[in-house]
N, CA, C and O atoms as CSV, one atom per row, in Angstrom:
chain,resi,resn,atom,element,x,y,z
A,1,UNK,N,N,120.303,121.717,158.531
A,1,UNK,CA,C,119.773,122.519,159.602
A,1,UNK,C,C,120.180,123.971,159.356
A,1,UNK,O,O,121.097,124.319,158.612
A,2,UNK,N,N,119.280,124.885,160.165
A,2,UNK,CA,C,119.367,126.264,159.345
A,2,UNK,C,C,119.752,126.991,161.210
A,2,UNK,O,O,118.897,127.175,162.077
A,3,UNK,N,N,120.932,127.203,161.312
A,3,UNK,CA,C,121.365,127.640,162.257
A,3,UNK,C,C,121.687,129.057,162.544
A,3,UNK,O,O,122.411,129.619,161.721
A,4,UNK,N,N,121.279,129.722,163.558
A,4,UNK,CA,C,120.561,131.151,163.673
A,4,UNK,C,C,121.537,131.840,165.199
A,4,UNK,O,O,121.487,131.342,166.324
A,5,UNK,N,N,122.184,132.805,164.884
A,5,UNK,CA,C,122.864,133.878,165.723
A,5,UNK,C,C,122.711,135.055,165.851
A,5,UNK,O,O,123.096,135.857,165.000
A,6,UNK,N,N,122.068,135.420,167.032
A,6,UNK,CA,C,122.264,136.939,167.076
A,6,UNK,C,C,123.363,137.501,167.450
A,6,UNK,O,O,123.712,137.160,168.579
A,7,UNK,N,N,124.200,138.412,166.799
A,7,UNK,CA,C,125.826,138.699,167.583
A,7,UNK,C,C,125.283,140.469,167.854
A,7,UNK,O,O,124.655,141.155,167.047
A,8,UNK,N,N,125.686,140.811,169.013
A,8,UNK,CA,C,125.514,142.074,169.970
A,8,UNK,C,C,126.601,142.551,170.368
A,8,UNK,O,O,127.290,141.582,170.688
A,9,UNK,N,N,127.212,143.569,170.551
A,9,UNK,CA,C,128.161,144.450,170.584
A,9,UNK,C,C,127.778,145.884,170.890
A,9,UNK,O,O,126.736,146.393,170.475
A,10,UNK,N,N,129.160,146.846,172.046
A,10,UNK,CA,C,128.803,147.714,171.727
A,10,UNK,C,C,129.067,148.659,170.423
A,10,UNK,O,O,129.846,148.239,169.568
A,11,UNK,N,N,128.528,149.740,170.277
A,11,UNK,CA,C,128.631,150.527,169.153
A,11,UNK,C,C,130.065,151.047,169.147
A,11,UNK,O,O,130.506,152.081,169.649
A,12,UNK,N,N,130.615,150.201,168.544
A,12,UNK,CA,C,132.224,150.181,168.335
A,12,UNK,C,C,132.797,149.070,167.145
A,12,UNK,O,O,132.327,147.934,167.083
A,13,UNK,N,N,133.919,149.571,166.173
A,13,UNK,CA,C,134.132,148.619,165.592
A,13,UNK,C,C,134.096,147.043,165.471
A,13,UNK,O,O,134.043,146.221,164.555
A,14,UNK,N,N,134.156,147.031,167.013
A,14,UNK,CA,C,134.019,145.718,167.310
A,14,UNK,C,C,132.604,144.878,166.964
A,14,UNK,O,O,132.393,143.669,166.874
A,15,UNK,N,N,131.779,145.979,166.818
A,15,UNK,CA,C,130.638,145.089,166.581
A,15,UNK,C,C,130.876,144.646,165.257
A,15,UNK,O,O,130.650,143.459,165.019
A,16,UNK,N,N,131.512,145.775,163.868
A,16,UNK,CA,C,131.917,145.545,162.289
A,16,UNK,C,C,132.086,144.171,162.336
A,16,UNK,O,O,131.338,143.240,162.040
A,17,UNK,N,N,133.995,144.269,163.061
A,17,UNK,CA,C,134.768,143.230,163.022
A,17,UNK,C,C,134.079,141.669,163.457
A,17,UNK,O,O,134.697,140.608,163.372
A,18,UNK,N,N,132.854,141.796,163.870
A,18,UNK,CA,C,132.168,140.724,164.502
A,18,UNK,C,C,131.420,140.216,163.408
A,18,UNK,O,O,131.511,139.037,163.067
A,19,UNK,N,N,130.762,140.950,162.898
A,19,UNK,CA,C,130.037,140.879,162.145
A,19,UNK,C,C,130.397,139.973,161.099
A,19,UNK,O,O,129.963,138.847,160.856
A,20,UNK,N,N,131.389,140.760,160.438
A,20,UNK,CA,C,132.322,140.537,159.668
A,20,UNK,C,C,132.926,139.406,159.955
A,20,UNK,O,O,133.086,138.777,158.909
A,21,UNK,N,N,133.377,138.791,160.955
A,21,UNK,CA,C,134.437,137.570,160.886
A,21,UNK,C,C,133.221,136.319,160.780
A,21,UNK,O,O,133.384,135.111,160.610
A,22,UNK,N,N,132.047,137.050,160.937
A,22,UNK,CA,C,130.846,135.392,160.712
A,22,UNK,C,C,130.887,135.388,158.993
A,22,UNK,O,O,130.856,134.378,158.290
A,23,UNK,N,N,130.945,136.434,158.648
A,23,UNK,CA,C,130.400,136.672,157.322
A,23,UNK,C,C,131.398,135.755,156.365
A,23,UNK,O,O,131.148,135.122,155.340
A,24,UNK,N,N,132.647,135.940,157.121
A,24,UNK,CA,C,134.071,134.955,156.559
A,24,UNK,C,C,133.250,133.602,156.599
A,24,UNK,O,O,133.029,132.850,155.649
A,25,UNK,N,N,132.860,133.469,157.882
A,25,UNK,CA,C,133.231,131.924,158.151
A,25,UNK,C,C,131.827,131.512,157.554
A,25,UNK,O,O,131.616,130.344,157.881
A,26,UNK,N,N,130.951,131.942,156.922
A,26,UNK,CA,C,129.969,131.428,156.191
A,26,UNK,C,C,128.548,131.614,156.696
A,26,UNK,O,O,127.711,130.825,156.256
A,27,UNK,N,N,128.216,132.408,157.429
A,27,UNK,CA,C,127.097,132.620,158.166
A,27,UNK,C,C,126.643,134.170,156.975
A,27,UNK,O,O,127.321,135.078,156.496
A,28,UNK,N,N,125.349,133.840,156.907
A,28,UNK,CA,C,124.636,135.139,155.948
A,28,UNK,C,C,123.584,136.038,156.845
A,28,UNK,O,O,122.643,135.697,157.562
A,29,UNK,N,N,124.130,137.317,156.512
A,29,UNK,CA,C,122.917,138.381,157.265
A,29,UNK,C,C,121.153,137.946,157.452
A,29,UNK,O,O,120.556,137.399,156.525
A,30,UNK,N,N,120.643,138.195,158.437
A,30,UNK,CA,C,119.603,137.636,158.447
A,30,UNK,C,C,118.460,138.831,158.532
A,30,UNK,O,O,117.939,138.530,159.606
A,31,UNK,N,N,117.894,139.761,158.160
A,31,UNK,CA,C,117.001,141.037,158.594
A,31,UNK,C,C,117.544,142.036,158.802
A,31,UNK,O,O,118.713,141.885,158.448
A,32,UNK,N,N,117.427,142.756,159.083
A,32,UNK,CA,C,118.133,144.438,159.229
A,32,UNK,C,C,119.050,144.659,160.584
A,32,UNK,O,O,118.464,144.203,161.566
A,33,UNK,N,N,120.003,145.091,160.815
A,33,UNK,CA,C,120.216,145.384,162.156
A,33,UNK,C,C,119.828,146.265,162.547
A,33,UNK,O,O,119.223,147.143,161.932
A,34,UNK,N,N,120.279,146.195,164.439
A,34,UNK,CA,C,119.381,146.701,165.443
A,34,UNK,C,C,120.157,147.814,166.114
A,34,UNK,O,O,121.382,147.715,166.039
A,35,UNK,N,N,119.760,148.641,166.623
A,35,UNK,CA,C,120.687,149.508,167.236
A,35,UNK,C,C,119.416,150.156,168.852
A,35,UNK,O,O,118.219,150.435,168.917
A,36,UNK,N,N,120.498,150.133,169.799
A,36,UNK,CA,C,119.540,150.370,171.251
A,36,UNK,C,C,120.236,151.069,172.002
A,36,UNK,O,O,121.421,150.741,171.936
A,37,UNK,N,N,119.971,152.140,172.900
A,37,UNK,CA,C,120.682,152.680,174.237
A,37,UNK,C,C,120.494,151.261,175.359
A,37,UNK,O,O,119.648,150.367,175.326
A,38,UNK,N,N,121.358,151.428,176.082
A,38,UNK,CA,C,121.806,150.277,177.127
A,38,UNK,C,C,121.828,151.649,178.211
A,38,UNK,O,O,122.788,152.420,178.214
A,39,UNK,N,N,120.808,151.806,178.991
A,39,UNK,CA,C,120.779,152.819,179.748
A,39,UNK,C,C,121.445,152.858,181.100
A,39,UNK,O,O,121.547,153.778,181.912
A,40,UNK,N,N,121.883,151.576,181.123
A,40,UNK,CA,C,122.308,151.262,182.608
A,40,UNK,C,C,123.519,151.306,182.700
A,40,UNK,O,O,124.130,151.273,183.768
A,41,UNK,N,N,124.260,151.425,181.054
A,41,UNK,CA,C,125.560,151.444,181.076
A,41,UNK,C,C,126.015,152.657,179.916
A,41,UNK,O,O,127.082,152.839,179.329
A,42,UNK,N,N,124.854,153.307,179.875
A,42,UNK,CA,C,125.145,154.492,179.045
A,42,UNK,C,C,126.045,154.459,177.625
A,42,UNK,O,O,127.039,155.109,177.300
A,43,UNK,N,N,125.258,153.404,176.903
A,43,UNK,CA,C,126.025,153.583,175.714
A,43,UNK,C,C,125.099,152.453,174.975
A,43,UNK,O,O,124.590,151.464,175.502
A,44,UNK,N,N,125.005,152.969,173.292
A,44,UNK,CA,C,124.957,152.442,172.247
A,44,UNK,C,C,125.323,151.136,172.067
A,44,UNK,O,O,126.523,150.864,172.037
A,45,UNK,N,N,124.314,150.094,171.913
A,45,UNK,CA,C,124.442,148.853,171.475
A,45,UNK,C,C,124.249,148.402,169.920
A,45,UNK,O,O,123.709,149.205,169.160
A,46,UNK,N,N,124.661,147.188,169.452
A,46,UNK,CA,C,124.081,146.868,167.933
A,46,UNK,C,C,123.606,145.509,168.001
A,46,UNK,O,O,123.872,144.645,168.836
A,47,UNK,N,N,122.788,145.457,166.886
A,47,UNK,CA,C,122.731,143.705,167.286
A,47,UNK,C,C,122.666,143.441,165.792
A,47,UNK,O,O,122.372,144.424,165.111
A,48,UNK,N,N,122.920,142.122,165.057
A,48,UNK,CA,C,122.422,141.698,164.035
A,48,UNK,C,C,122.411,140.544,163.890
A,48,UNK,O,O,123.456,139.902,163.990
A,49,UNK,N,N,120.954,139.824,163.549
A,49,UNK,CA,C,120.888,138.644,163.159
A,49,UNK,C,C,122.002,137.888,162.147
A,49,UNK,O,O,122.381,138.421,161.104
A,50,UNK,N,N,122.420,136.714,162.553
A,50,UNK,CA,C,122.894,135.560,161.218
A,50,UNK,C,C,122.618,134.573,161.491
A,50,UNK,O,O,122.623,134.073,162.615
A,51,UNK,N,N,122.112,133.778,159.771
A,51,UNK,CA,C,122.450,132.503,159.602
A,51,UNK,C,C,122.939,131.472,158.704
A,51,UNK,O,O,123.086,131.758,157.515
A,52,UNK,N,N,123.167,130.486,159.064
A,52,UNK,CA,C,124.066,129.557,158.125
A,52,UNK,C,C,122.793,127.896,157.868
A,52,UNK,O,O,121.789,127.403,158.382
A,53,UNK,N,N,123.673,127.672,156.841
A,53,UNK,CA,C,122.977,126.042,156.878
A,53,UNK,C,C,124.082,125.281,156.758
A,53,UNK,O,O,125.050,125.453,156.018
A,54,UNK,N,N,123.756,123.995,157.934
A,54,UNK,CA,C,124.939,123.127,158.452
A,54,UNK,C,C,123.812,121.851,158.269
A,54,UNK,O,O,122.656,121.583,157.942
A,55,UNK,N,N,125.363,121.178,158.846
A,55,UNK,CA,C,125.053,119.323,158.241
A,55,UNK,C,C,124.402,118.845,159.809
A,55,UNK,O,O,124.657,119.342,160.906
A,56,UNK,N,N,123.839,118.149,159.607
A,56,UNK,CA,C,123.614,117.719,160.890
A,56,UNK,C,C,121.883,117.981,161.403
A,56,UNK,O,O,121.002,118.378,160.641
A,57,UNK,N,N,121.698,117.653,162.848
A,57,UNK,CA,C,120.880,118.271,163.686
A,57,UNK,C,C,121.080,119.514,165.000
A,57,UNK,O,O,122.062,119.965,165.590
A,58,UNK,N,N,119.785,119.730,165.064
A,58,UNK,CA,C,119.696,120.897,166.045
A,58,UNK,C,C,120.250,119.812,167.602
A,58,UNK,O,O,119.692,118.880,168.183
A,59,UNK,N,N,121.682,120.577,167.839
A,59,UNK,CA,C,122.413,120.023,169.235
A,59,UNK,C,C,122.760,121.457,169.959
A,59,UNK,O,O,123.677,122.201,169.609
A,60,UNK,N,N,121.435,121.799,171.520
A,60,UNK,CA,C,121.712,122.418,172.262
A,60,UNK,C,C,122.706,122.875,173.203
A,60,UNK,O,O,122.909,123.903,173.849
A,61,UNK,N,N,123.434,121.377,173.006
A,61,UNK,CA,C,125.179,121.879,173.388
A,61,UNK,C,C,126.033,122.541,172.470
A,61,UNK,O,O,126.593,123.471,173.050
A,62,UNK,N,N,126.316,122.465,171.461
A,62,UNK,CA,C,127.068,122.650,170.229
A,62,UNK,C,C,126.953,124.452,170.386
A,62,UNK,O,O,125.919,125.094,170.575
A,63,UNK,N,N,128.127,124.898,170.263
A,63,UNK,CA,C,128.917,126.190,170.410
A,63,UNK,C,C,128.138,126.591,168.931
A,63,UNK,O,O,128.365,125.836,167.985
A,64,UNK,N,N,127.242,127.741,168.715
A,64,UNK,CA,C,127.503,128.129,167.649
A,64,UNK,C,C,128.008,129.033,166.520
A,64,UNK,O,O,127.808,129.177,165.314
A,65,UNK,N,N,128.906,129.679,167.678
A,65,UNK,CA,C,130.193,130.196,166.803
A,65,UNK,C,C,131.157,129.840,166.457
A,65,UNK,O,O,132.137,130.579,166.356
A,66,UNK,N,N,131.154,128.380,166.126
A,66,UNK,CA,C,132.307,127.612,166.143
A,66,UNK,C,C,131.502,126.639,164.839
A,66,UNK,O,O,132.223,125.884,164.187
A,67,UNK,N,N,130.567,126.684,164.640
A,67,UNK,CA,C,129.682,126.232,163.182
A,67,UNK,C,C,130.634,126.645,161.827
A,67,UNK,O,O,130.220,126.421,160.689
């Protein structure tokens, strides 16, 4: 199964470090990232697709940052 995350953050290292700790755990960039004003909270967002391929089936309970 080909398992798919968008991880979102604001425009702060934290989004890197996010990024980055999927990239450890085996999840691969998926398309370009995204970048948006969040106008309601006045600040810079990021987003970037990932995905991985896992054993199993598609389970709508199953955490998938924990894949």
């Amino acid at each position: 199964m080909l398992a798919y995350r968008l991880l979102t953050e604001d425009d702060t290292s934290a989004f890197c470090h996010k990024v980055t700790e999927a990239l450890d755990k085996g999840w691969s960039l998926h398309g370009s990232p995204t970048y948006a004003f969040d106008a309601k909270r006045g600040v810079m967002r990021c987003g970037q697709a990932v995905v991985k391929e896992v054993e199993g089936r598609y389970d709508p309970e199953q955490k998938l940052g924990q894949l």
